[in-house]
């Protein structure tokens, strides 16, 4: 391999390979943003961090509760559908 050629994408990449490379680029950019955010958090006073974590905990708790309710609703609806289907077959 020639020096400096590792930075150039060879034209013979398949669409899947190109998509994977693009996904890795997005991941690398997200990791840089995360590192920057963590640096900002590390420099903030503890009280601000705790307030932010409490807010995050409330939001996470709400999202979890909504998720549980949605799953319960889906399971209940499936039981009703399956139970109703069995009763219809018995009537025929």
PDB file of C-alpha atoms in Angstrom:
ATOM      1  CA  UNK A   1       0.000   0.000   0.000  1.00  0.00           C
ATOM      2  CA  UNK A   2       1.354   3.418  -0.908  1.00  0.00           C
ATOM      3  CA  UNK A   3       1.811   6.026   1.822  1.00  0.00           C
ATOM      4  CA  UNK A   4      -1.107   8.402   1.958  1.00  0.00           C
ATOM      5  CA  UNK A   5      -3.386   6.148  -0.060  1.00  0.00           C
ATOM      6  CA  UNK A   6      -5.100   4.858   3.082  1.00  0.00           C
ATOM      7  CA  UNK A   7      -7.030   8.146   3.353  1.00  0.00           C
ATOM      8  CA  UNK A   8      -8.586   7.739  -0.088  1.00  0.00           C
ATOM      9  CA  UNK A   9     -11.591   5.496  -0.542  1.00  0.00           C
ATOM     10  CA  UNK A  10     -10.959   3.018  -3.344  1.00  0.00           C
ATOM     11  CA  UNK A  11     -13.579   3.292  -6.105  1.00  0.00           C
ATOM     12  CA  UNK A  12     -14.194  -0.463  -6.031  1.00  0.00           C
ATOM     13  CA  UNK A  13     -16.188  -0.329  -2.770  1.00  0.00           C
ATOM     14  CA  UNK A  14     -19.561  -2.013  -2.837  1.00  0.00           C
ATOM     15  CA  UNK A  15     -22.598   0.037  -1.806  1.00  0.00           C
ATOM     16  CA  UNK A  16     -22.739  -1.897   1.475  1.00  0.00           C
ATOM     17  CA  UNK A  17     -19.081  -1.201   2.212  1.00  0.00           C
ATOM     18  CA  UNK A  18     -19.596   2.495   1.453  1.00  0.00           C
ATOM     19  CA  UNK A  19     -22.642   2.558   3.726  1.00  0.00           C
ATOM     20  CA  UNK A  20     -20.653   0.923   6.534  1.00  0.00           C
ATOM     21  CA  UNK A  21     -17.850   3.464   6.131  1.00  0.00           C
ATOM     22  CA  UNK A  22     -20.342   6.332   6.245  1.00  0.00           C
ATOM     23  CA  UNK A  23     -21.903   4.844   9.370  1.00  0.00           C
ATOM     24  CA  UNK A  24     -18.462   4.657  10.994  1.00  0.00           C
ATOM     25  CA  UNK A  25     -17.901   8.315  10.099  1.00  0.00           C
ATOM     26  CA  UNK A  26     -21.187   9.249  11.779  1.00  0.00           C
ATOM     27  CA  UNK A  27     -20.240   7.152  14.799  1.00  0.00           C
ATOM     28  CA  UNK A  28     -16.845   8.859  15.033  1.00  0.00           C
ATOM     29  CA  UNK A  29     -18.513  12.282  14.861  1.00  0.00           C
ATOM     30  CA  UNK A  30     -21.009  11.283  17.563  1.00  0.00           C
ATOM     31  CA  UNK A  31     -18.163  10.040  19.750  1.00  0.00           C
ATOM     32  CA  UNK A  32     -16.411  13.405  19.341  1.00  0.00           C
ATOM     33  CA  UNK A  33     -19.620  15.198  20.352  1.00  0.00           C
ATOM     34  CA  UNK A  34     -19.987  12.880  23.355  1.00  0.00           C
ATOM     35  CA  UNK A  35     -16.395  13.533  24.432  1.00  0.00           C
ATOM     36  CA  UNK A  36     -17.002  17.273  24.144  1.00  0.00           C
ATOM     37  CA  UNK A  37     -20.203  17.027  26.180  1.00  0.00           C
ATOM     38  CA  UNK A  38     -18.449  14.960  28.836  1.00  0.00           C
ATOM     39  CA  UNK A  39     -15.686  17.575  29.021  1.00  0.00           C
ATOM     40  CA  UNK A  40     -18.333  20.264  29.530  1.00  0.00           C
ATOM     41  CA  UNK A  41     -20.032  18.195  32.239  1.00  0.00           C
ATOM     42  CA  UNK A  42     -16.748  17.578  34.012  1.00  0.00           C
ATOM     43  CA  UNK A  43     -16.101  21.321  34.196  1.00  0.00           C
ATOM     44  CA  UNK A  44     -19.587  22.204  35.552  1.00  0.00           C
ATOM     45  CA  UNK A  45     -20.304  22.506  39.265  1.00  0.00           C
ATOM     46  CA  UNK A  46     -21.773  19.438  40.959  1.00  0.00           C
ATOM     47  CA  UNK A  47     -25.133  21.113  41.688  1.00  0.00           C
ATOM     48  CA  UNK A  48     -25.749  21.750  37.992  1.00  0.00           C
ATOM     49  CA  UNK A  49     -24.842  18.175  37.158  1.00  0.00           C
ATOM     50  CA  UNK A  50     -27.211  16.848  39.838  1.00  0.00           C
ATOM     51  CA  UNK A  51     -30.053  19.040  38.552  1.00  0.00           C
ATOM     52  CA  UNK A  52     -29.431  17.781  35.041  1.00  0.00           C
ATOM     53  CA  UNK A  53     -29.364  14.172  36.213  1.00  0.00           C
ATOM     54  CA  UNK A  54     -32.617  14.614  38.152  1.00  0.00           C
ATOM     55  CA  UNK A  55     -34.265  16.041  35.060  1.00  0.00           C
ATOM     56  CA  UNK A  56     -32.909  13.170  32.981  1.00  0.00           C
ATOM     57  CA  UNK A  57     -34.137  10.665  35.578  1.00  0.00           C
ATOM     58  CA  UNK A  58     -37.666  12.126  35.440  1.00  0.00           C
ATOM     59  CA  UNK A  59     -37.713  11.983  31.649  1.00  0.00           C
ATOM     60  CA  UNK A  60     -36.312   8.454  31.597  1.00  0.00           C
ATOM     61  CA  UNK A  61     -38.841   7.315  34.179  1.00  0.00           C
ATOM     62  CA  UNK A  62     -41.688   8.788  32.155  1.00  0.00           C
ATOM     63  CA  UNK A  63     -40.438   7.158  28.952  1.00  0.00           C
ATOM     64  CA  UNK A  64     -40.088   3.800  30.737  1.00  0.00           C
ATOM     65  CA  UNK A  65     -43.612   4.062  32.154  1.00  0.00           C
ATOM     66  CA  UNK A  66     -45.022   4.879  28.720  1.00  0.00           C
ATOM     67  CA  UNK A  67     -43.100   1.965  27.202  1.00  0.00           C
ATOM     68  CA  UNK A  68     -44.451  -0.451  29.821  1.00  0.00           C
ATOM     69  CA  UNK A  69     -47.986   0.810  29.229  1.00  0.00           C
ATOM     70  CA  UNK A  70     -47.588   0.372  25.472  1.00  0.00           C
ATOM     71  CA  UNK A  71     -46.244  -3.166  25.825  1.00  0.00           C
ATOM     72  CA  UNK A  72     -49.026  -4.050  28.264  1.00  0.00           C
ATOM     73  CA  UNK A  73     -51.603  -2.632  25.851  1.00  0.00           C
ATOM     74  CA  UNK A  74     -50.188  -4.667  22.945  1.00  0.00           C
ATOM     75  CA  UNK A  75     -50.107  -7.880  24.985  1.00  0.00           C
ATOM     76  CA  UNK A  76     -53.638  -7.296  26.256  1.00  0.00           C
ATOM     77  CA  UNK A  77     -54.897  -6.602  22.733  1.00  0.00           C
ATOM     78  CA  UNK A  78     -53.250  -9.802  21.456  1.00  0.00           C
ATOM     79  CA  UNK A  79     -54.877 -11.815  24.235  1.00  0.00           C
ATOM     80  CA  UNK A  80     -58.247 -10.295  23.381  1.00  0.00           C
ATOM     81  CA  UNK A  81     -57.744 -11.006  19.676  1.00  0.00           C
ATOM     82  CA  UNK A  82     -56.602 -14.585  20.275  1.00  0.00           C
ATOM     83  CA  UNK A  83     -59.338 -15.200  22.823  1.00  0.00           C
ATOM     84  CA  UNK A  84     -61.950 -13.714  20.501  1.00  0.00           C
ATOM     85  CA  UNK A  85     -60.685 -15.803  17.594  1.00  0.00           C
ATOM     86  CA  UNK A  86     -60.999 -19.000  19.613  1.00  0.00           C
ATOM     87  CA  UNK A  87     -64.571 -18.188  20.598  1.00  0.00           C
ATOM     88  CA  UNK A  88     -65.509 -17.490  16.976  1.00  0.00           C
ATOM     89  CA  UNK A  89     -64.158 -20.887  15.904  1.00  0.00           C
ATOM     90  CA  UNK A  90     -66.155 -22.662  18.634  1.00  0.00           C
ATOM     91  CA  UNK A  91     -69.368 -20.948  17.482  1.00  0.00           C
ATOM     92  CA  UNK A  92     -68.954 -22.153  13.872  1.00  0.00           C
TER      93      UNK A  92
END
